PDB file of C-alpha atoms in Angstrom:
ATOM      1  CA  UNK A   1      53.840   1.899   9.726  1.00 65.00           C
ATOM      2  CA  UNK A   2      56.763   2.978  11.873  1.00 71.00           C
ATOM      3  CA  UNK A   3      54.687   2.915  15.050  1.00 74.00           C
ATOM      4  CA  UNK A   4      56.285  -0.185  16.567  1.00 79.00           C
ATOM      5  CA  UNK A   5      52.874  -1.817  16.813  1.00 83.00           C
ATOM      6  CA  UNK A   6      54.167  -5.372  17.005  1.00 87.00           C
ATOM      7  CA  UNK A   7      56.585  -4.516  19.801  1.00 90.00           C
ATOM      8  CA  UNK A   8      53.934  -2.734  21.835  1.00 85.00           C
ATOM      9  CA  UNK A   9      51.481  -5.583  21.256  1.00 85.00           C
ATOM     10  CA  UNK A  10      54.054  -8.091  22.489  1.00 92.00           C
ATOM     11  CA  UNK A  11      54.832  -6.016  25.576  1.00 90.00           C
ATOM     12  CA  UNK A  12      51.156  -5.538  26.383  1.00 87.00           C
ATOM     13  CA  UNK A  13      50.340  -9.233  25.978  1.00 85.00           C
ATOM     14  CA  UNK A  14      53.343 -10.263  28.061  1.00 89.00           C
ATOM     15  CA  UNK A  15      52.311  -7.841  30.823  1.00 89.00           C
ATOM     16  CA  UNK A  16      48.686  -8.974  30.893  1.00 86.00           C
ATOM     17  CA  UNK A  17      49.532 -12.678  30.659  1.00 85.00           C
ATOM     18  CA  UNK A  18      52.453 -12.318  33.100  1.00 91.00           C
ATOM     19  CA  UNK A  19      54.885 -14.169  30.833  1.00 90.00           C
ATOM     20  CA  UNK A  20      58.274 -13.170  29.332  1.00 92.00           C
ATOM     21  CA  UNK A  21      58.158 -11.218  26.064  1.00 92.00           C
ATOM     22  CA  UNK A  22      59.958 -14.047  24.266  1.00 94.00           C
ATOM     23  CA  UNK A  23      56.864 -16.186  24.797  1.00 90.00           C
ATOM     24  CA  UNK A  24      54.801 -13.856  22.605  1.00 88.00           C
ATOM     25  CA  UNK A  25      54.896 -14.034  18.809  1.00 88.00           C
ATOM     26  CA  UNK A  26      53.152 -11.836  16.274  1.00 87.00           C
ATOM     27  CA  UNK A  27      52.498 -13.788  13.088  1.00 82.00           C
ATOM     28  CA  UNK A  28      51.511 -12.439   9.705  1.00 79.00           C
ATOM     29  CA  UNK A  29      48.403 -13.796   7.993  1.00 66.00           C
ATOM     30  CA  UNK A  30      49.353 -17.230   6.808  1.00 68.00           C
ATOM     31  CA  UNK A  31      47.444 -20.409   5.976  1.00 63.00           C
ATOM     32  CA  UNK A  32      50.268 -22.693   7.125  1.00 70.00           C
ATOM     33  CA  UNK A  33      50.278 -21.860  10.820  1.00 68.00           C
ATOM     34  CA  UNK A  34      47.576 -20.993  13.291  1.00 72.00           C
ATOM     35  CA  UNK A  35      46.762 -21.647  16.947  1.00 75.00           C
ATOM     36  CA  UNK A  36      44.722 -24.806  17.589  1.00 77.00           C
ATOM     37  CA  UNK A  37      45.687 -26.052  14.125  1.00 75.00           C
ATOM     38  CA  UNK A  38      45.004 -29.658  13.249  1.00 76.00           C
ATOM     39  CA  UNK A  39      45.056 -31.936  10.228  1.00 77.00           C
ATOM     40  CA  UNK A  40      43.047 -30.976   7.164  1.00 76.00           C
ATOM     41  CA  UNK A  41      42.210 -34.515   6.031  1.00 78.00           C
ATOM     42  CA  UNK A  42      38.743 -36.028   5.869  1.00 78.00           C
ATOM     43  CA  UNK A  43      37.330 -32.608   4.907  1.00 81.00           C
ATOM     44  CA  UNK A  44      37.753 -31.532   8.544  1.00 83.00           C
ATOM     45  CA  UNK A  45      38.981 -28.099   7.535  1.00 82.00           C
ATOM     46  CA  UNK A  46      35.951 -27.486   5.350  1.00 85.00           C
ATOM     47  CA  UNK A  47      33.587 -28.586   8.078  1.00 87.00           C
ATOM     48  CA  UNK A  48      35.377 -26.511  10.730  1.00 87.00           C
ATOM     49  CA  UNK A  49      35.286 -23.431   8.514  1.00 87.00           C
ATOM     50  CA  UNK A  50      31.568 -23.906   7.891  1.00 91.00           C
ATOM     51  CA  UNK A  51      30.877 -24.265  11.620  1.00 92.00           C
ATOM     52  CA  UNK A  52      33.104 -21.308  12.541  1.00 91.00           C
ATOM     53  CA  UNK A  53      31.615 -19.103   9.839  1.00 91.00           C
ATOM     54  CA  UNK A  54      28.109 -19.954  10.914  1.00 91.00           C
ATOM     55  CA  UNK A  55      28.905 -18.894  14.463  1.00 93.00           C
ATOM     56  CA  UNK A  56      30.481 -15.683  13.185  1.00 94.00           C
ATOM     57  CA  UNK A  57      27.461 -14.829  11.070  1.00 93.00           C
ATOM     58  CA  UNK A  58      25.093 -15.530  13.967  1.00 94.00           C
ATOM     59  CA  UNK A  59      27.106 -13.206  16.235  1.00 94.00           C
ATOM     60  CA  UNK A  60      27.189 -10.470  13.621  1.00 95.00           C
ATOM     61  CA  UNK A  61      23.468 -10.676  12.921  1.00 94.00           C
ATOM     62  CA  UNK A  62      22.754 -10.476  16.655  1.00 95.00           C
ATOM     63  CA  UNK A  63      24.804  -7.286  16.927  1.00 96.00           C
ATOM     64  CA  UNK A  64      23.178  -5.773  13.857  1.00 95.00           C
ATOM     65  CA  UNK A  65      19.612  -6.545  14.914  1.00 96.00           C
ATOM     66  CA  UNK A  66      19.177  -3.429  17.174  1.00 97.00           C
ATOM     67  CA  UNK A  67      20.489  -1.209  14.365  1.00 97.00           C
ATOM     68  CA  UNK A  68      18.260  -2.886  11.795  1.00 95.00           C
ATOM     69  CA  UNK A  69      15.253  -2.194  14.039  1.00 97.00           C
ATOM     70  CA  UNK A  70      15.865   1.565  13.757  1.00 96.00           C
ATOM     71  CA  UNK A  71      15.883   1.498   9.960  1.00 97.00           C
ATOM     72  CA  UNK A  72      13.215   0.832   7.359  1.00 96.00           C
ATOM     73  CA  UNK A  73      14.128  -2.064   5.081  1.00 95.00           C
ATOM     74  CA  UNK A  74      17.806  -1.040   4.811  1.00 94.00           C
ATOM     75  CA  UNK A  75      20.238  -2.335   2.222  1.00 94.00           C
ATOM     76  CA  UNK A  76      23.256  -4.201   3.505  1.00 92.00           C
ATOM     77  CA  UNK A  77      25.443  -1.159   2.856  1.00 94.00           C
ATOM     78  CA  UNK A  78      23.062   1.136   4.757  1.00 96.00           C
ATOM     79  CA  UNK A  79      22.878  -1.290   7.666  1.00 95.00           C
ATOM     80  CA  UNK A  80      26.656  -1.618   7.958  1.00 95.00           C
ATOM     81  CA  UNK A  81      27.179   2.137   7.678  1.00 97.00           C
ATOM     82  CA  UNK A  82      24.673   2.782  10.454  1.00 97.00           C
ATOM     83  CA  UNK A  83      26.277   0.109  12.639  1.00 97.00           C
ATOM     84  CA  UNK A  84      29.712   1.604  12.008  1.00 97.00           C
ATOM     85  CA  UNK A  85      28.513   5.075  12.966  1.00 97.00           C
ATOM     86  CA  UNK A  86      26.996   3.575  16.133  1.00 97.00           C
ATOM     87  CA  UNK A  87      30.372   2.036  17.086  1.00 97.00           C
ATOM     88  CA  UNK A  88      29.131  -1.511  16.728  1.00 97.00           C
ATOM     89  CA  UNK A  89      31.988  -4.005  16.662  1.00 97.00           C
ATOM     90  CA  UNK A  90      31.829  -5.449  13.144  1.00 95.00           C
ATOM     91  CA  UNK A  91      34.489  -8.070  13.736  1.00 93.00           C
ATOM     92  CA  UNK A  92      33.457 -11.466  15.045  1.00 93.00           C
ATOM     93  CA  UNK A  93      35.268 -14.661  15.967  1.00 92.00           C
ATOM     94  CA  UNK A  94      34.089 -18.234  15.606  1.00 91.00           C
ATOM     95  CA  UNK A  95      35.999 -21.208  16.951  1.00 89.00           C
ATOM     96  CA  UNK A  96      35.482 -24.841  15.964  1.00 89.00           C
ATOM     97  CA  UNK A  97      37.385 -27.526  17.842  1.00 87.00           C
ATOM     98  CA  UNK A  98      37.578 -31.283  18.222  1.00 86.00           C
ATOM     99  CA  UNK A  99      34.223 -31.388  20.010  1.00 91.00           C
ATOM    100  CA  UNK A 100      32.629 -30.059  16.815  1.00 92.00           C
ATOM    101  CA  UNK A 101      33.629 -33.109  14.764  1.00 89.00           C
ATOM    102  CA  UNK A 102      30.569 -34.404  12.949  1.00 92.00           C
ATOM    103  CA  UNK A 103      29.790 -38.106  12.598  1.00 92.00           C
ATOM    104  CA  UNK A 104      27.710 -39.543   9.780  1.00 94.00           C
ATOM    105  CA  UNK A 105      27.778 -42.319   7.180  1.00 94.00           C
ATOM    106  CA  UNK A 106      28.944 -41.774   3.610  1.00 94.00           C
ATOM    107  CA  UNK A 107      27.796 -44.136   0.870  1.00 94.00           C
ATOM    108  CA  UNK A 108      28.990 -44.691  -2.671  1.00 95.00           C
ATOM    109  CA  UNK A 109      29.309 -47.195  -5.469  1.00 96.00           C
ATOM    110  CA  UNK A 110      31.538 -47.369  -8.543  1.00 97.00           C
ATOM    111  CA  UNK A 111      31.668 -49.445 -11.725  1.00 97.00           C
ATOM    112  CA  UNK A 112      34.556 -49.559 -14.172  1.00 97.00           C
ATOM    113  CA  UNK A 113      35.200 -51.019 -17.615  1.00 98.00           C
ATOM    114  CA  UNK A 114      38.745 -51.722 -18.786  1.00 98.00           C
ATOM    115  CA  UNK A 115      40.502 -53.203 -21.799  1.00 97.00           C
ATOM    116  CA  UNK A 116      43.899 -54.896 -21.669  1.00 96.00           C
ATOM    117  CA  UNK A 117      46.422 -55.776 -24.367  1.00 94.00           C
ATOM    118  CA  UNK A 118      47.482 -59.327 -23.571  1.00 88.00           C
ATOM    119  CA  UNK A 119      50.673 -59.074 -25.649  1.00 87.00           C
ATOM    120  CA  UNK A 120      52.065 -56.005 -23.890  1.00 90.00           C
ATOM    121  CA  UNK A 121      50.190 -55.758 -20.593  1.00 93.00           C
ATOM    122  CA  UNK A 122      49.053 -52.242 -21.446  1.00 94.00           C
ATOM    123  CA  UNK A 123      45.488 -51.315 -20.651  1.00 95.00           C
ATOM    124  CA  UNK A 124      42.957 -48.536 -20.946  1.00 96.00           C
ATOM    125  CA  UNK A 125      40.192 -47.515 -18.569  1.00 97.00           C
ATOM    126  CA  UNK A 126      37.248 -47.134 -20.886  1.00 97.00           C
ATOM    127  CA  UNK A 127      34.565 -46.009 -18.480  1.00 98.00           C
ATOM    128  CA  UNK A 128      33.854 -45.313 -14.825  1.00 98.00           C
ATOM    129  CA  UNK A 129      30.435 -44.639 -13.319  1.00 98.00           C
ATOM    130  CA  UNK A 130      30.609 -43.311  -9.776  1.00 97.00           C
ATOM    131  CA  UNK A 131      27.641 -42.594  -7.516  1.00 97.00           C
ATOM    132  CA  UNK A 132      28.778 -40.637  -4.448  1.00 96.00           C
ATOM    133  CA  UNK A 133      26.946 -39.509  -1.336  1.00 96.00           C
ATOM    134  CA  UNK A 134      27.970 -35.897  -0.605  1.00 94.00           C
ATOM    135  CA  UNK A 135      24.925 -35.013   1.458  1.00 95.00           C
ATOM    136  CA  UNK A 136      23.320 -31.683   0.597  1.00 94.00           C
ATOM    137  CA  UNK A 137      26.247 -30.246  -1.315  1.00 92.00           C
ATOM    138  CA  UNK A 138      27.155 -26.654  -0.499  1.00 91.00           C
ATOM    139  CA  UNK A 139      28.999 -26.336  -3.818  1.00 90.00           C
ATOM    140  CA  UNK A 140      28.272 -29.157  -6.291  1.00 91.00           C
ATOM    141  CA  UNK A 141      30.883 -28.030  -8.819  1.00 90.00           C
ATOM    142  CA  UNK A 142      33.626 -28.134  -6.184  1.00 90.00           C
ATOM    143  CA  UNK A 143      32.416 -31.481  -4.876  1.00 92.00           C
ATOM    144  CA  UNK A 144      32.516 -32.992  -8.367  1.00 94.00           C
ATOM    145  CA  UNK A 145      36.176 -32.018  -8.598  1.00 91.00           C
ATOM    146  CA  UNK A 146      36.862 -33.463  -5.155  1.00 90.00           C
ATOM    147  CA  UNK A 147      35.183 -36.751  -6.029  1.00 94.00           C
ATOM    148  CA  UNK A 148      36.999 -37.042  -9.354  1.00 95.00           C
ATOM    149  CA  UNK A 149      40.347 -36.068  -7.844  1.00 93.00           C
ATOM    150  CA  UNK A 150      40.029 -38.529  -4.966  1.00 93.00           C
ATOM    151  CA  UNK A 151      39.174 -41.344  -7.354  1.00 96.00           C
ATOM    152  CA  UNK A 152      42.062 -40.629  -9.760  1.00 96.00           C
ATOM    153  CA  UNK A 153      44.582 -40.263  -6.927  1.00 95.00           C
ATOM    154  CA  UNK A 154      43.689 -43.678  -5.518  1.00 96.00           C
ATOM    155  CA  UNK A 155      43.494 -45.151  -9.022  1.00 96.00           C
ATOM    156  CA  UNK A 156      47.141 -44.165  -9.460  1.00 95.00           C
ATOM    157  CA  UNK A 157      47.963 -45.827  -6.167  1.00 95.00           C
ATOM    158  CA  UNK A 158      46.375 -49.075  -7.378  1.00 95.00           C
ATOM    159  CA  UNK A 159      47.705 -49.067 -10.936  1.00 95.00           C
ATOM    160  CA  UNK A 160      50.842 -46.977 -11.630  1.00 90.00           C
ATOM    161  CA  UNK A 161      52.673 -46.001  -8.465  1.00 94.00           C
ATOM    162  CA  UNK A 162      55.154 -48.783  -7.746  1.00 93.00           C
ATOM    163  CA  UNK A 163      57.959 -48.574  -5.189  1.00 94.00           C
ATOM    164  CA  UNK A 164      61.042 -50.548  -6.240  1.00 95.00           C
ATOM    165  CA  UNK A 165      63.985 -51.046  -3.870  1.00 97.00           C
ATOM    166  CA  UNK A 166      67.502 -52.272  -4.527  1.00 97.00           C
ATOM    167  CA  UNK A 167      67.557 -55.849  -3.142  1.00 96.00           C
ATOM    168  CA  UNK A 168      71.145 -55.417  -1.932  1.00 96.00           C
ATOM    169  CA  UNK A 169      71.145 -51.931  -0.393  1.00 97.00           C
ATOM    170  CA  UNK A 170      67.459 -51.248   0.159  1.00 97.00           C
ATOM    171  CA  UNK A 171      67.793 -47.942  -1.702  1.00 97.00           C
ATOM    172  CA  UNK A 172      64.578 -46.675  -3.270  1.00 97.00           C
ATOM    173  CA  UNK A 173      65.034 -46.869  -7.043  1.00 96.00           C
ATOM    174  CA  UNK A 174      61.756 -45.352  -8.165  1.00 95.00           C
ATOM    175  CA  UNK A 175      62.436 -42.004  -6.563  1.00 94.00           C
ATOM    176  CA  UNK A 176      61.799 -39.491  -9.347  1.00 93.00           C
ATOM    177  CA  UNK A 177      59.441 -38.678 -12.188  1.00 89.00           C
ATOM    178  CA  UNK A 178      61.571 -40.625 -14.657  1.00 92.00           C
ATOM    179  CA  UNK A 179      60.760 -43.935 -12.994  1.00 91.00           C
ATOM    180  CA  UNK A 180      57.839 -43.310 -10.621  1.00 93.00           C
ATOM    181  CA  UNK A 181      54.617 -42.781 -12.502  1.00 90.00           C
ATOM    182  CA  UNK A 182      51.345 -41.165 -11.527  1.00 92.00           C
ATOM    183  CA  UNK A 183      48.152 -40.825 -13.585  1.00 91.00           C
ATOM    184  CA  UNK A 184      48.412 -38.342 -16.407  1.00 91.00           C
ATOM    185  CA  UNK A 185      46.018 -36.945 -18.982  1.00 90.00           C
ATOM    186  CA  UNK A 186      45.559 -40.108 -21.058  1.00 89.00           C
ATOM    187  CA  UNK A 187      45.153 -42.272 -17.960  1.00 92.00           C
ATOM    188  CA  UNK A 188      41.867 -40.603 -17.042  1.00 95.00           C
ATOM    189  CA  UNK A 189      38.863 -42.854 -17.826  1.00 96.00           C
ATOM    190  CA  UNK A 190      37.711 -42.136 -21.360  1.00 97.00           C
ATOM    191  CA  UNK A 191      34.180 -41.766 -20.050  1.00 97.00           C
ATOM    192  CA  UNK A 192      33.929 -40.630 -16.444  1.00 97.00           C
ATOM    193  CA  UNK A 193      30.421 -40.164 -15.052  1.00 98.00           C
ATOM    194  CA  UNK A 194      29.922 -38.811 -11.530  1.00 97.00           C
ATOM    195  CA  UNK A 195      26.502 -38.736  -9.907  1.00 97.00           C
ATOM    196  CA  UNK A 196      25.440 -37.433  -6.504  1.00 97.00           C
ATOM    197  CA  UNK A 197      23.099 -39.392  -4.275  1.00 95.00           C
ATOM    198  CA  UNK A 198      19.760 -37.632  -3.977  1.00 94.00           C
ATOM    199  CA  UNK A 199      17.806 -36.908  -0.786  1.00 94.00           C
ATOM    200  CA  UNK A 200      20.895 -37.142   1.438  1.00 95.00           C
ATOM    201  CA  UNK A 201      21.472 -34.957   4.494  1.00 96.00           C
ATOM    202  CA  UNK A 202      24.049 -35.109   7.303  1.00 95.00           C
ATOM    203  CA  UNK A 203      22.903 -32.607   9.925  1.00 94.00           C
ATOM    204  CA  UNK A 204      22.002 -28.961  10.284  1.00 93.00           C
ATOM    205  CA  UNK A 205      25.322 -28.028  11.925  1.00 93.00           C
ATOM    206  CA  UNK A 206      27.181 -28.346   8.604  1.00 91.00           C
ATOM    207  CA  UNK A 207      24.132 -27.469   6.499  1.00 91.00           C
ATOM    208  CA  UNK A 208      23.536 -31.082   5.478  1.00 94.00           C
ATOM    209  CA  UNK A 209      26.859 -31.453   3.676  1.00 92.00           C
ATOM    210  CA  UNK A 210      29.263 -34.409   3.843  1.00 93.00           C
ATOM    211  CA  UNK A 211      32.967 -35.049   3.266  1.00 88.00           C
ATOM    212  CA  UNK A 212      33.891 -35.668  -0.369  1.00 87.00           C
ATOM    213  CA  UNK A 213      37.618 -36.396  -0.642  1.00 79.00           C
ATOM    214  CA  UNK A 214      38.521 -39.760   0.852  1.00 86.00           C
ATOM    215  CA  UNK A 215      35.239 -41.647   0.247  1.00 90.00           C
ATOM    216  CA  UNK A 216      35.639 -41.584  -3.539  1.00 93.00           C
ATOM    217  CA  UNK A 217      39.233 -42.779  -3.240  1.00 94.00           C
ATOM    218  CA  UNK A 218      37.943 -45.965  -1.629  1.00 93.00           C
ATOM    219  CA  UNK A 219      35.872 -46.608  -4.754  1.00 95.00           C
ATOM    220  CA  UNK A 220      38.935 -46.634  -7.035  1.00 96.00           C
ATOM    221  CA  UNK A 221      39.655 -50.248  -6.118  1.00 96.00           C
ATOM    222  CA  UNK A 222      36.949 -51.173  -8.647  1.00 97.00           C
ATOM    223  CA  UNK A 223      39.529 -50.562 -11.397  1.00 97.00           C
ATOM    224  CA  UNK A 224      41.729 -53.348 -10.056  1.00 96.00           C
ATOM    225  CA  UNK A 225      38.738 -55.692  -9.842  1.00 96.00           C
ATOM    226  CA  UNK A 226      37.917 -54.947 -13.478  1.00 97.00           C
ATOM    227  CA  UNK A 227      41.531 -55.531 -14.504  1.00 97.00           C
ATOM    228  CA  UNK A 228      41.556 -58.869 -12.699  1.00 96.00           C
ATOM    229  CA  UNK A 229      38.385 -59.919 -14.521  1.00 95.00           C
ATOM    230  CA  UNK A 230      39.954 -58.905 -17.839  1.00 96.00           C
ATOM    231  CA  UNK A 231      43.091 -60.901 -17.028  1.00 96.00           C
ATOM    232  CA  UNK A 232      40.963 -63.919 -16.123  1.00 94.00           C
ATOM    233  CA  UNK A 233      39.169 -63.652 -19.481  1.00 93.00           C
ATOM    234  CA  UNK A 234      42.505 -63.432 -21.300  1.00 92.00           C
ATOM    235  CA  UNK A 235      43.846 -66.483 -19.478  1.00 92.00           C
ATOM    236  CA  UNK A 236      40.704 -68.406 -20.411  1.00 91.00           C
ATOM    237  CA  UNK A 237      41.429 -67.763 -24.101  1.00 86.00           C
ATOM    238  CA  UNK A 238      44.848 -69.396 -23.667  1.00 84.00           C
ATOM    239  CA  UNK A 239      43.267 -72.496 -22.160  1.00 87.00           C
ATOM    240  CA  UNK A 240      43.503 -71.634 -18.455  1.00 89.00           C
ATOM    241  CA  UNK A 241      40.224 -72.048 -16.566  1.00 88.00           C
ATOM    242  CA  UNK A 242      38.828 -69.081 -14.679  1.00 85.00           C
ATOM    243  CA  UNK A 243      38.768 -71.267 -11.579  1.00 88.00           C
ATOM    244  CA  UNK A 244      42.574 -71.427 -11.538  1.00 90.00           C
ATOM    245  CA  UNK A 245      43.850 -68.910  -9.004  1.00 92.00           C
ATOM    246  CA  UNK A 246      46.544 -66.426  -9.982  1.00 94.00           C
ATOM    247  CA  UNK A 247      48.286 -64.041  -7.584  1.00 93.00           C
ATOM    248  CA  UNK A 248      48.496 -60.367  -8.517  1.00 94.00           C
ATOM    249  CA  UNK A 249      48.963 -57.580  -6.020  1.00 91.00           C
ATOM    250  CA  UNK A 250      48.737 -53.836  -6.415  1.00 89.00           C
ATOM    251  CA  UNK A 251      49.872 -51.838  -8.113  1.00 95.00           C
ATOM    252  CA  UNK A 252      48.555 -53.368 -11.343  1.00 96.00           C
ATOM    253  CA  UNK A 253      51.443 -52.131 -13.490  1.00 94.00           C
ATOM    254  CA  UNK A 254      51.870 -53.013 -17.148  1.00 93.00           C
ATOM    255  CA  UNK A 255      54.435 -55.646 -16.190  1.00 93.00           C
ATOM    256  CA  UNK A 256      52.180 -57.169 -13.527  1.00 95.00           C
ATOM    257  CA  UNK A 257      49.225 -57.390 -15.912  1.00 95.00           C
ATOM    258  CA  UNK A 258      51.399 -58.952 -18.640  1.00 93.00           C
ATOM    259  CA  UNK A 259      52.831 -61.585 -16.307  1.00 93.00           C
ATOM    260  CA  UNK A 260      49.429 -62.441 -14.804  1.00 94.00           C
ATOM    261  CA  UNK A 261      47.887 -62.856 -18.274  1.00 92.00           C
ATOM    262  CA  UNK A 262      50.344 -65.707 -18.834  1.00 90.00           C
ATOM    263  CA  UNK A 263      50.571 -64.961 -22.538  1.00 85.00           C
ATOM    264  CA  UNK A 264      52.280 -67.731 -24.516  1.00 81.00           C
ATOM    265  CA  UNK A 265      55.283 -67.126 -26.737  1.00 77.00           C
ATOM    266  CA  UNK A 266      53.452 -68.401 -29.826  1.00 77.00           C
ATOM    267  CA  UNK A 267      50.890 -65.635 -29.355  1.00 72.00           C
ATOM    268  CA  UNK A 268      53.542 -63.203 -30.546  1.00 73.00           C
ATOM    269  CA  UNK A 269      53.800 -64.959 -33.945  1.00 74.00           C
ATOM    270  CA  UNK A 270      51.735 -64.079 -36.988  1.00 72.00           C
TER     271      UNK A 270
END
């Protein structure tokens, strides 16, 4: 604006706080830096925003109440205009910190059905049924996406994403998209059903909602259990009893599934 606002703001703050001007910074609106910032995992950001917004709305309604009392059933626009003309501060601030962290239990269950090709080790995830506890969802459509995304991310961790290092140098070999694979379109379960637990409620502070990201990722391990059962069934067809232990660790890559199936050479002959 040409008014030197930032400079004057810095000088004023430095004078009032009795600190050098180089201690004061004026930052543009940005979602990557903020005072009192913390991690955004475990849906903490969502919960903090809900708590902060609730406090803001409560402050604003308290300020508007005397103005509302002078009007007869005003619209929101009429109420705000009257408050503005009465010099009511229409900006509020709500802070949510570590002491506002909410504690509650999250429940869920998942079932998966897979099919493996014993000759190649390739497999398909035919179906997943996931029941997730999201409390009293503030936005069910968003929560469905969070639940699905968390599950698929962890499914990739358990099935496709394999770190391979050079045995001589220790250099990471799977360091790019050509050789490090994550779930893609055709890796999504062919039938993916997500259900929300009914009659669930966390507490009134966060309007009964619950975190949705990480809990569903824990459920993705069911895919590896299903793959192990399929491998055991394949081994049984080759004469190996299901009671015979076989070691297979995540990720369950195509190679790992093929080797664990212990397919015989004659199985490749017509």
